[in-house]
């Protein structure tokens, strides 16, 4: 008998008493009523608690903000689906020779190239204010999982309209089958005497730009 | 395919691997109690995590509702496990993943090794995983000439020191920062000789040490925290980013997971991703969670395997009283509140699974008669703190008592001669069956005083009672029993007037 059939057989036999399937009580919170400003405030508070850096901007001010964040940074990576006009001002800083490398189908950045850039800028799919979580689902403005992993600094753009208050609301906006990365602050460890240290293997710095409107 | 199983009912088939005590718990605990460094580290760690956990749990107004939902979801998973496994398999496979089934530790190890060899690799990077520790994968691979590099900082510390984890969440909690620095200086190639014992410096050294490995690894091995049946999705919850590295960079990803880790649907993840981080590290959310469903073209590993492990889980499931131990999501909350764990540490439990959950899960997976695992159900004061802390409401104290009963039954079955316990119970039932018999027994009380000696303490009893006096003294019995005293007081001519009437016992004696 194959291992599969044998294991399934053992399990069926273990359930000979045919235990009943209980009704799952879903009376935990599944929706909330926070306004946009409250959501932004809560998310900001949680992210700061995780030692991420947070700024809140109007859409029109994002190119300037990105330019400021990227000032003094060398090369940076972006996914092809992120609005490239966001970088108009950032690219101005080095007199036109672009520091920007784009990861696109047909022109994939190698792991070595990603290891050599100083930062990556991505969008995001949805965020959860209560837990300070930003979720990436590999959409075109977020790119492959690897691009937000290898560079040491991740600058992540979160649209205010994508912020939910609690986790159940966020999951309803997502498709399980897409590869997902949930990010709650930069990489961290507490393995040595429980002292929290930010930055082990993932990006050691997380900058979040929350965009209003 | 589903429905009633019509085959022969089979006997439970128990698990193998790192699931045993090799000496009885009291003996191991006695030794570990002498390790003051361990107790200081553990006391600090469990206390800190306990406080953090309480703070973040009390933030949620619906915590009890989430626990109740978590319990019910897991119970429903167990009740229809075969169907959910088949559903998961179909979905995972449809998206390009490959599933392998392993009856026990040996079979799982062999599957993983052959998958690694198929890729022509002789080393792998590993994400912390209880399942691979349970089956002893690293040791097996080493024997096969394959090097497995642990990438979680704590696991790396333990691995470099050729030690064993002592806690499921913070496996190196028994080591302090200076010990960690010494291990790094001794074992890490090319490490800065001026390395200090600051945690930030130590983490940076680990980052540098593993970076090249991550970027060049062809094969990674992981565990999984959850598997969603309705989409075929796997989830890994972590903090450091080493998980993301392993799950994203190599071409081949091999995941080993117990069959009990399933959740029926995407919606159920919202319950468990609220319960797990808060119960575990006391955080609102862990820094990173990765989810993948089979293969995503052009993104992440393109050879995606999952080894589904029985290794005693079907046997645990067959125990109607004990099966809820399989609801465990390995958060470690129960060990952080356990007064026994806090003093003995994780090594005393022998198995991969320490603490209160280990005391029930290990003997359920191996059978109560395996090696020294019959001592584990006694490694508890039955105070109930673990039940209160458990995010999925596993009634650990009840299962402990149930397993103690199993242990007594198994011993009784083994010996045809009546045990000391049987004889003692028989004697007690005779003594308690009538007042006259009890009176006779009480006449022996002064003998007990003799045994106690001048300090009025009995420090060593013979036979099965020896276990009791090993860790406590018994005060000497009184010189006379209450009944003897009553008789004397009420019969003595100088006694108070109202007590001169003879007192009738229930059977009219005296
Ligand atoms: S038994 Fe409960 S508290 Fe203990 S590790 Fe498992 S889920 Fe957590």
Coordinates of N, CA and C and ligand atoms in Angstrom, one line a residue, chain B residues 168 279 325 327-335 356-357 360 386 389-394 396, ligand 1:
Chain B
X168 N 10.7 26.1 22.4 CA 10.4 26.0 21.0 C 10.4 27.4 20.3
X279 N 0.3 35.2 21.3 CA 0.5 34.2 22.3 C 2.0 33.8 22.4
X325 N -4.6 17.4 21.6 CA -3.2 17.9 21.7 C -2.7 18.2 20.3
X327 N -4.2 20.0 18.2 CA -4.6 21.4 17.9 C -3.5 22.4 18.1
X328 N -2.4 22.0 18.7 CA -1.3 22.9 19.1 C -0.7 23.6 17.9
X329 N -0.6 24.9 18.1 CA 0.0 25.7 17.0 C 1.5 26.1 17.4
X330 N 2.0 25.5 18.5 CA 3.4 25.6 18.8 C 3.8 27.1 19.2
X331 N 2.9 27.7 19.9 CA 3.1 29.1 20.3 C 4.1 29.3 21.5
X332 N 4.1 28.2 22.3 CA 5.0 28.2 23.5 C 4.4 28.9 24.7
X333 N 3.2 29.4 24.6 CA 2.6 30.1 25.8 C 2.5 29.2 27.0
X334 N 2.2 27.9 26.8 CA 2.0 27.0 27.9 C 3.3 26.9 28.7
X335 N 4.5 26.8 28.0 CA 5.7 26.6 28.7 C 6.1 27.9 29.5
X356 N 4.5 21.8 29.1 CA 3.2 21.2 29.2 C 2.7 20.5 27.9
X357 N 2.8 21.1 26.8 CA 2.4 20.4 25.6 C 3.3 19.2 25.3
X360 N 2.3 16.0 27.1 CA 1.2 15.2 26.6 C 1.4 14.8 25.1
X386 N -1.5 26.4 32.1 CA -1.2 26.1 30.6 C -2.6 26.2 29.9
X389 N -3.6 29.7 29.3 CA -2.8 30.5 28.4 C -3.0 30.0 27.0
X390 N -3.4 28.8 26.8 CA -3.4 28.2 25.4 C -4.4 28.9 24.5
X391 N -3.9 29.4 23.4 CA -4.8 30.2 22.5 C -5.8 29.3 21.8
X392 N -5.6 28.0 21.8 CA -6.7 27.1 21.2 C -7.3 26.2 22.2
X393 N -7.1 26.6 23.5 CA -7.9 26.0 24.6 C -7.7 24.5 24.7
X394 N -6.4 24.1 24.6 CA -6.2 22.6 24.8 C -6.2 22.4 26.3
X396 N -4.9 20.8 28.7 CA -3.7 20.0 29.0 C -3.8 19.3 30.3
Ligands
LIG1 S1 -0.4 23.7 23.8 FE1 -1.4 25.7 23.4 S2 -0.2 27.1 24.6 FE2 1.1 25.2 24.4 S3 2.3 25.6 22.5 FE3 0.5 24.5 21.9 S4 -1.0 26.1 21.3 FE4 0.6 27.1 22.5

